[in-house]
CSV table of C-alpha atoms in Angstrom, one decimal:
chain,number,residue,atom,x,y,z
A,1,MET,CA,-73.9,34.8,-59.2
A,2,HIS,CA,-74.5,31.4,-57.8
A,3,ILE,CA,-75.0,31.7,-54.1
A,4,PRO,CA,-73.3,28.9,-52.1
A,5,ASP,CA,-74.7,27.5,-48.9
A,6,GLY,CA,-74.1,29.7,-45.9
A,7,PHE,CA,-74.2,33.2,-47.3
A,8,ILE,CA,-77.9,33.7,-46.4
A,9,ASN,CA,-79.6,32.3,-43.3
A,10,ALA,CA,-82.2,29.6,-43.3
A,11,PRO,CA,-85.4,31.7,-42.9
A,12,THR,CA,-84.5,33.9,-45.8
A,13,SER,CA,-83.5,30.9,-47.9
A,14,LEU,CA,-86.8,29.3,-47.1
A,15,ALA,CA,-88.8,32.4,-48.0
A,16,ALA,CA,-86.9,32.6,-51.3
A,17,GLY,CA,-87.7,28.9,-51.8
A,18,ALA,CA,-91.3,29.8,-51.6
A,19,VAL,CA,-90.9,32.7,-54.1
A,20,ALA,CA,-89.0,30.3,-56.4
A,21,ALA,CA,-91.6,27.6,-56.1
A,22,GLY,CA,-94.4,30.1,-56.8
A,23,GLY,CA,-92.6,31.6,-59.8
A,24,VAL,CA,-91.7,28.2,-61.4
A,25,GLY,CA,-95.2,26.8,-60.5
A,26,VAL,CA,-97.0,29.6,-62.3
A,27,SER,CA,-94.6,29.3,-65.2
A,28,LEU,CA,-95.2,25.6,-65.5
A,29,ARG,CA,-99.0,26.2,-65.6
A,30,ARG,CA,-98.8,29.0,-68.1
A,31,ALA,CA,-96.2,27.3,-70.3
A,32,ALA,CA,-98.5,24.2,-70.3
A,33,GLN,CA,-101.3,26.4,-71.6
A,34,THR,CA,-99.4,28.4,-74.2
A,35,LEU,CA,-96.4,26.3,-75.3
A,36,GLN,CA,-96.8,25.2,-79.0
A,37,GLU,CA,-95.7,21.8,-80.1
A,38,ARG,CA,-92.6,23.0,-81.9
A,39,GLN,CA,-91.5,25.1,-78.9
A,40,ALA,CA,-90.9,22.0,-76.7
A,41,PRO,CA,-87.6,20.9,-78.4
A,42,LEU,CA,-86.6,24.5,-78.8
A,43,ALA,CA,-87.0,25.1,-75.0
A,44,GLY,CA,-84.9,22.1,-74.3
A,45,LEU,CA,-82.2,23.5,-76.6
A,46,VAL,CA,-82.4,26.9,-75.0
A,47,ALA,CA,-81.8,25.3,-71.5
A,48,ALA,CA,-78.9,23.2,-72.9
A,49,TYR,CA,-77.4,26.3,-74.6
A,50,ILE,CA,-77.6,28.3,-71.4
A,51,PHE,CA,-75.9,25.6,-69.5
A,52,ALA,CA,-73.1,25.5,-72.0
A,53,VAL,CA,-72.6,29.3,-72.1
A,54,GLN,CA,-72.8,29.6,-68.3
A,55,MET,CA,-69.5,27.6,-68.3
A,56,LEU,CA,-67.8,30.3,-70.4
A,57,ASN,CA,-66.6,32.8,-67.8
A,58,PHE,CA,-65.2,35.9,-69.4
A,59,PRO,CA,-62.9,38.3,-67.6
A,60,VAL,CA,-64.5,41.7,-66.6
A,61,ALA,CA,-62.0,43.4,-64.4
A,62,ALA,CA,-58.7,42.5,-62.6
A,63,GLY,CA,-59.2,39.1,-61.1
A,64,THR,CA,-62.9,39.0,-61.7
A,65,SER,CA,-65.0,37.0,-64.2
A,66,GLY,CA,-68.6,36.8,-65.2
A,67,HIS,CA,-70.8,34.5,-67.2
A,68,LEU,CA,-74.1,34.6,-69.0
A,69,LEU,CA,-77.2,34.2,-66.8
A,70,GLY,CA,-79.5,33.7,-69.8
A,71,GLY,CA,-82.8,34.9,-68.4
A,72,VAL,CA,-83.6,37.4,-71.1
A,73,LEU,CA,-82.1,35.2,-73.8
A,74,ALA,CA,-84.5,32.4,-72.8
A,75,ALA,CA,-87.5,34.8,-72.5
A,76,VAL,CA,-86.9,36.3,-75.9
A,77,LEU,CA,-86.5,33.0,-77.6
A,78,VAL,CA,-89.3,30.9,-76.0
A,79,GLY,CA,-91.3,33.4,-73.9
A,80,PRO,CA,-91.0,34.3,-70.2
A,81,TRP,CA,-92.9,31.3,-68.8
A,82,ALA,CA,-90.9,28.6,-70.6
A,83,GLY,CA,-87.8,30.8,-70.2
A,84,CYS,CA,-88.2,30.8,-66.4
A,85,ILE,CA,-88.4,27.0,-66.5
A,86,CYS,CA,-85.3,26.8,-68.7
A,87,VAL,CA,-83.2,28.8,-66.3
A,88,ALA,CA,-84.6,26.8,-63.3
A,89,VAL,CA,-83.7,23.5,-65.0
A,90,VAL,CA,-80.2,24.8,-65.6
A,91,LEU,CA,-79.8,25.8,-62.0
A,92,VAL,CA,-81.1,22.4,-60.8
A,93,VAL,CA,-78.7,20.5,-63.1
A,94,GLN,CA,-75.8,22.7,-61.9
A,95,SER,CA,-76.3,21.2,-58.4
A,96,LEU,CA,-74.7,18.0,-59.8
A,97,PHE,CA,-71.6,20.1,-60.5
A,98,ALA,CA,-71.6,21.5,-57.0
A,99,ASP,CA,-72.4,25.0,-58.4
A,100,GLY,CA,-74.8,27.0,-56.2
A,101,GLY,CA,-75.7,25.5,-52.8
A,102,LEU,CA,-78.6,23.1,-52.4
A,103,THR,CA,-80.1,25.2,-49.5
A,104,ALA,CA,-79.5,28.3,-51.8
A,105,LEU,CA,-81.4,26.8,-54.7
A,106,GLY,CA,-84.5,28.8,-53.9
A,107,LEU,CA,-82.4,32.0,-53.7
A,108,ASN,CA,-80.6,31.3,-57.0
A,109,ILE,CA,-83.9,30.4,-58.8
A,110,THR,CA,-85.5,33.6,-57.4
A,111,ASN,CA,-82.6,35.8,-58.6
A,112,MET,CA,-81.8,34.3,-62.0
A,113,ALA,CA,-85.0,32.4,-63.1
A,114,VAL,CA,-87.7,34.7,-61.6
A,115,VAL,CA,-86.2,38.3,-61.2
A,116,GLY,CA,-83.7,37.8,-64.1
A,117,VAL,CA,-86.3,36.4,-66.5
A,118,PHE,CA,-89.4,38.5,-65.7
A,119,GLY,CA,-87.6,41.7,-64.7
A,120,GLY,CA,-85.5,41.5,-67.9
A,121,TRP,CA,-88.6,40.6,-70.0
A,122,ALA,CA,-90.4,43.7,-68.7
A,123,VAL,CA,-87.5,45.8,-69.7
A,124,PHE,CA,-87.5,44.1,-73.1
A,125,ARG,CA,-91.2,44.7,-73.6
A,126,LEU,CA,-90.7,48.4,-72.6
A,127,LEU,CA,-87.9,48.9,-75.1
A,128,ARG,CA,-89.8,47.1,-77.9
A,129,ARG,CA,-92.7,49.5,-77.3
A,130,VAL,CA,-90.4,52.5,-77.6
A,131,LEU,CA,-88.2,51.4,-80.5
A,132,PRO,CA,-89.5,50.8,-84.1
A,133,ALA,CA,-90.9,47.4,-84.9
A,134,THR,CA,-87.8,46.0,-86.7
A,135,ARG,CA,-85.4,43.1,-86.3
A,136,PRO,CA,-82.5,45.3,-85.3
A,137,SER,CA,-84.8,46.8,-82.5
A,138,VAL,CA,-85.5,43.2,-81.2
A,139,VAL,CA,-81.7,42.5,-81.1
A,140,ALA,CA,-80.9,45.8,-79.4
A,141,SER,CA,-83.8,45.5,-76.9
A,142,ALA,CA,-82.7,41.9,-76.0
A,143,GLY,CA,-79.1,43.0,-75.5
A,144,ILE,CA,-80.0,46.0,-73.3
A,145,ALA,CA,-82.6,44.2,-71.3
A,146,ALA,CA,-80.2,41.3,-70.8
A,147,GLY,CA,-77.6,43.7,-69.4
A,148,ILE,CA,-80.1,45.3,-67.0
A,149,SER,CA,-81.4,41.9,-65.9
A,150,VAL,CA,-78.0,41.0,-64.5
A,151,VAL,CA,-78.1,44.2,-62.4
A,152,LEU,CA,-81.6,43.3,-61.3
A,153,ALA,CA,-80.5,39.8,-60.3
A,154,ALA,CA,-77.5,41.2,-58.4
A,155,SER,CA,-79.9,43.6,-56.6
A,156,ALA,CA,-82.1,40.7,-55.7
A,157,PHE,CA,-79.1,39.1,-54.0
A,158,VAL,CA,-78.5,42.4,-52.1
A,159,VAL,CA,-82.1,42.3,-50.8
A,160,GLU,CA,-81.6,38.7,-49.7
A,161,TYR,CA,-78.3,39.7,-48.0
A,162,ALA,CA,-80.1,42.6,-46.3
A,163,LEU,CA,-82.8,40.2,-45.0
A,164,GLY,CA,-80.6,37.3,-44.0
A,165,GLY,CA,-76.9,37.8,-44.8
A,166,THR,CA,-74.8,36.0,-42.2
A,167,GLY,CA,-71.5,37.9,-42.9
A,168,GLY,CA,-72.5,41.1,-41.1
A,169,VAL,CA,-71.1,43.3,-43.9
A,170,PRO,CA,-73.0,46.7,-44.3
A,171,VAL,CA,-75.7,46.4,-46.9
A,172,GLY,CA,-74.6,49.6,-48.6
A,173,THR,CA,-71.1,48.2,-49.1
A,174,VAL,CA,-72.5,45.0,-50.6
A,175,LEU,CA,-74.9,46.9,-52.8
A,176,ALA,CA,-72.3,49.2,-54.3
A,177,ALA,CA,-69.9,46.4,-55.0
A,178,MET,CA,-72.5,44.0,-56.4
A,179,VAL,CA,-74.1,46.6,-58.7
A,180,GLY,CA,-70.7,47.8,-59.8
A,181,VAL,CA,-69.2,44.5,-60.9
A,182,HIS,CA,-72.5,43.2,-62.3
A,183,THR,CA,-72.9,46.3,-64.5
A,184,LEU,CA,-69.7,45.2,-66.2
A,185,ILE,CA,-70.8,41.6,-66.4
A,186,GLY,CA,-74.1,42.9,-67.8
A,187,ILE,CA,-72.3,44.2,-70.8
A,188,GLY,CA,-71.0,40.7,-71.6
A,189,GLU,CA,-74.6,39.3,-71.0
A,190,GLY,CA,-75.9,41.9,-73.4
A,191,ILE,CA,-73.4,41.1,-76.1
A,192,ILE,CA,-73.9,37.3,-75.9
A,193,THR,CA,-77.7,37.7,-75.8
A,194,ALA,CA,-77.8,40.1,-78.7
A,195,LEU,CA,-75.5,37.9,-80.8
A,196,THR,CA,-77.5,34.8,-80.1
A,197,VAL,CA,-80.9,36.4,-80.8
A,198,GLY,CA,-79.4,38.0,-83.9
A,199,VAL,CA,-78.3,34.7,-85.3
A,200,VAL,CA,-81.6,32.9,-84.5
A,201,LEU,CA,-83.5,35.9,-86.1
A,202,GLY,CA,-81.3,35.5,-89.2
A,203,VAL,CA,-81.8,31.7,-89.5
A,204,ARG,CA,-85.3,31.1,-88.1
A,205,PRO,CA,-87.1,34.4,-87.3
A,206,ASP,CA,-90.3,32.4,-86.7
A,207,LEU,CA,-88.7,30.8,-83.6
A,208,VAL,CA,-88.1,34.0,-81.8
A,209,TYR,CA,-91.0,34.5,-79.4
A,210,GLY,CA,-90.0,38.2,-78.7
A,211,ALA,CA,-90.2,39.0,-82.4
A,212,SER,CA,-93.5,37.1,-83.1
A,213,ASP,CA,-95.3,40.5,-83.7
A,214,LEU,CA,-93.0,41.1,-86.7
A,215,GLN,CA,-94.2,38.0,-88.4
A,216,ALA,CA,-97.9,38.8,-88.9
A,217,PRO,CA,-97.6,41.9,-91.2
A,218,LEU,CA,-95.1,40.1,-93.4
A,219,VAL,CA,-97.4,37.2,-93.9
A,220,LEU,CA,-100.6,39.2,-94.5
A,221,ARG,CA,-99.1,41.7,-97.0
A,222,SER,CA,-100.7,41.3,-100.4
A,223,GLN,CA,-99.4,42.0,-103.9
A,224,PRO,CA,-100.9,45.0,-105.7
A,225,GLY,CA,-103.0,43.9,-108.6
A,226,PRO,CA,-106.3,42.4,-109.5
A,227,VAL,CA,-108.2,40.7,-106.7
A,228,PRO,CA,-109.1,37.1,-107.6
A,229,GLY,CA,-112.8,36.3,-107.8
A,230,ARG,CA,-114.0,39.7,-108.6
B,1,MET,CA,-91.0,20.1,-94.2
B,2,ARG,CA,-91.2,22.8,-91.5
B,3,SER,CA,-90.8,20.2,-88.7
B,4,SER,CA,-87.7,18.6,-90.3
B,5,ASN,CA,-86.3,22.1,-90.6
B,6,LEU,CA,-86.9,22.6,-86.9
B,7,ARG,CA,-85.2,19.3,-86.1
B,8,LEU,CA,-82.2,20.4,-88.1
B,9,PHE,CA,-82.2,23.7,-86.2
B,10,VAL,CA,-82.4,22.0,-82.8
B,11,ILE,CA,-79.6,19.5,-83.8
B,12,ALA,CA,-77.4,22.3,-85.1
B,13,GLY,CA,-78.0,24.4,-81.9
B,14,LEU,CA,-77.2,21.4,-79.8
B,15,LEU,CA,-74.0,20.9,-81.6
B,16,VAL,CA,-73.1,24.5,-81.0
B,17,ALA,CA,-73.9,24.0,-77.3
B,18,VAL,CA,-71.8,20.8,-77.2
B,19,GLY,CA,-68.9,22.5,-78.9
B,20,LEU,CA,-69.0,25.4,-76.4
B,21,ALA,CA,-69.2,23.1,-73.4
B,22,LEU,CA,-66.7,20.5,-74.6
B,23,VAL,CA,-64.0,22.7,-76.2
B,24,VAL,CA,-64.4,26.4,-75.4
B,25,SER,CA,-65.1,25.8,-71.7
B,26,GLY,CA,-61.4,24.8,-71.2
B,27,PHE,CA,-60.4,28.3,-72.2
B,28,ALA,CA,-62.8,30.2,-69.9
B,29,SER,CA,-61.6,32.6,-67.2
B,30,SER,CA,-60.9,30.8,-63.9
B,31,SER,CA,-61.1,34.1,-61.9
B,32,PRO,CA,-63.8,34.2,-59.2
B,33,ASP,CA,-67.2,35.4,-60.6
B,34,GLY,CA,-68.8,38.7,-59.5
B,35,LEU,CA,-70.5,37.5,-56.4
B,36,GLU,CA,-67.5,35.4,-55.2
B,37,LYS,CA,-65.2,38.4,-55.8
B,38,VAL,CA,-67.4,40.8,-53.9
B,39,ALA,CA,-67.7,38.2,-51.1
B,40,GLY,CA,-63.9,37.9,-50.9
B,41,ASP,CA,-63.2,41.6,-51.1
B,42,LYS,CA,-65.9,42.6,-48.6
B,43,GLY,CA,-65.1,39.8,-46.2
B,44,PHE,CA,-68.1,37.4,-46.2
B,45,LEU,CA,-66.7,34.6,-48.4
B,46,GLU,CA,-65.8,32.6,-45.3
B,47,THR,CA,-69.5,32.2,-44.5
B,48,ALA,CA,-69.8,29.9,-47.5
B,49,ARG,CA,-70.1,26.2,-46.7
B,50,ASP,CA,-68.9,23.4,-48.9
B,51,HIS,CA,-71.4,22.2,-51.4
B,52,THR,CA,-73.3,19.0,-50.5
B,53,PHE,CA,-71.9,17.4,-53.7
B,54,ALA,CA,-68.4,18.9,-53.3
B,55,ASP,CA,-67.0,15.4,-53.5
B,56,GLY,CA,-69.3,14.3,-56.2
B,57,PRO,CA,-68.1,12.8,-59.5
B,58,LEU,CA,-68.8,16.0,-61.4
B,59,ALA,CA,-67.9,18.6,-58.7
B,60,ASP,CA,-66.6,22.0,-59.9
B,61,TYR,CA,-67.2,21.0,-63.6
B,62,THR,CA,-64.6,18.2,-63.6
B,63,VAL,CA,-65.0,14.5,-64.2
B,64,GLU,CA,-63.6,12.4,-61.5
B,65,GLY,CA,-60.6,10.3,-62.7
B,66,VAL,CA,-59.9,12.5,-65.7
B,67,ASP,CA,-56.6,14.3,-64.9
B,68,ASN,CA,-56.2,16.5,-68.0
B,69,GLU,CA,-57.8,19.8,-66.8
B,70,ARG,CA,-59.3,21.0,-70.0
B,71,LEU,CA,-60.5,17.5,-71.0
B,72,SER,CA,-62.1,17.0,-67.6
B,73,THR,CA,-63.9,20.4,-67.8
B,74,GLY,CA,-65.0,19.7,-71.3
B,75,LEU,CA,-66.4,16.2,-70.6
B,76,SER,CA,-68.3,17.6,-67.6
B,77,GLY,CA,-69.7,20.2,-69.9
B,78,LEU,CA,-70.8,17.7,-72.4
B,79,ILE,CA,-72.5,15.6,-69.7
B,80,GLY,CA,-74.2,18.7,-68.4
B,81,VAL,CA,-75.4,19.8,-71.8
B,82,LEU,CA,-76.9,16.4,-72.5
B,83,ILE,CA,-78.5,16.1,-69.1
B,84,THR,CA,-80.0,19.6,-69.4
B,85,PHE,CA,-81.3,19.0,-72.9
B,86,GLY,CA,-82.8,15.6,-71.8
B,87,LEU,CA,-84.4,17.0,-68.7
B,88,GLY,CA,-85.7,20.1,-70.5
B,89,LEU,CA,-87.1,18.1,-73.4
B,90,ALA,CA,-88.8,15.6,-71.1
B,91,LEU,CA,-90.2,18.4,-68.9
B,92,PHE,CA,-91.6,20.4,-71.8
B,93,ALA,CA,-92.9,17.3,-73.5
B,94,LEU,CA,-94.7,16.5,-70.3
B,95,LEU,CA,-96.1,20.0,-70.1
B,96,ARG,CA,-97.4,19.6,-73.7
B,97,ALA,CA,-98.9,16.3,-72.8
B,98,THR,CA,-100.9,17.7,-69.8
B,99,ARG,CA,-102.3,20.3,-72.1
B,100,SER,CA,-103.3,17.8,-74.8
B,101,ARG,CA,-105.1,15.7,-72.1
B,102,SER,CA,-107.0,18.6,-70.6
B,103,GLY,CA,-107.7,20.3,-73.9
B,104,GLY,CA,-105.8,23.5,-73.1
B,105,GLY,CA,-107.4,23.9,-69.7
B,106,LYS,CA,-105.7,24.3,-66.4
B,107,GLY,CA,-104.8,20.6,-66.2
B,108,SER,CA,-103.3,18.7,-63.3
B,109,GLU,CA,-100.3,20.2,-61.6
B,110,PRO,CA,-97.3,19.0,-63.5
B,111,THR,CA,-94.2,17.8,-61.6
B,112,ARG,CA,-92.4,20.7,-60.1
B,113,ALA,CA,-88.7,21.2,-60.1
B,114,PRO,CA,-87.3,20.6,-56.6
């Protein structure tokens, strides 16, 4: 999913750079307002974990592989604002590894840190609203939203290719191929995301931002019996 | 009590990330990823230019000078995980600091990722 230099022309890359800067800028501001003390080390861990798992390409079809993008995983664990920053940090660090072109950094942040995180988060929120308020629902919602977020990020690439692709390949051809292969990759994304969210929910449910609504009723529930002080 | 628990969780999580990047990465598929495959099949892969850091010491998730392929990939992963964690931690700590100073208000614009 990492776009190298050259696929997309300079004006489109610049425009995506503006979108990326805007998305990350707003996320920085909102995260600064909302991030709780204990979430800072957790957000650092989420970024490091995504970097690690992005290295683990899994085979999806003959001669094709895919890897985690991590947008929904980050958003569900630390919230969409911090999540966007986590993925952007990963993409910046990956430049040191010659992964994703420097002139394409704005495109890649737009696709994976902005569209992948906020698009996927919107799907997650929608699913949470439809499904019952239980931990299995959180895991399922995270997995499904993660899978869809990969297709959304791939579609964002197709939009960029339509606007400024240098290869001259028909957009419909690119769209069909990108959505097809990234639907398969999305299945892997969904499984890894659901597994990770499931494990964290099992160990420290209070650290899962996307399940914070499940905490309150548990804490407030009172034992039946005499009320003290009456 | 809670915070030492959190520290334990973060350390354990970091160990998992290090394990994945250091060991499991050597067994990852080396096939082209979705975008690269589509670009190759549909004929726009040749529009890609070499990365600015293509000759850098960590290019393509290897460590320059380490010949064993899996070890080289693993070490590059370890370096990447540590850099990412350090950068993330510093950035989020900085964000927290701007909030503490401005009392939860808008605050000054924090450093922006390039």
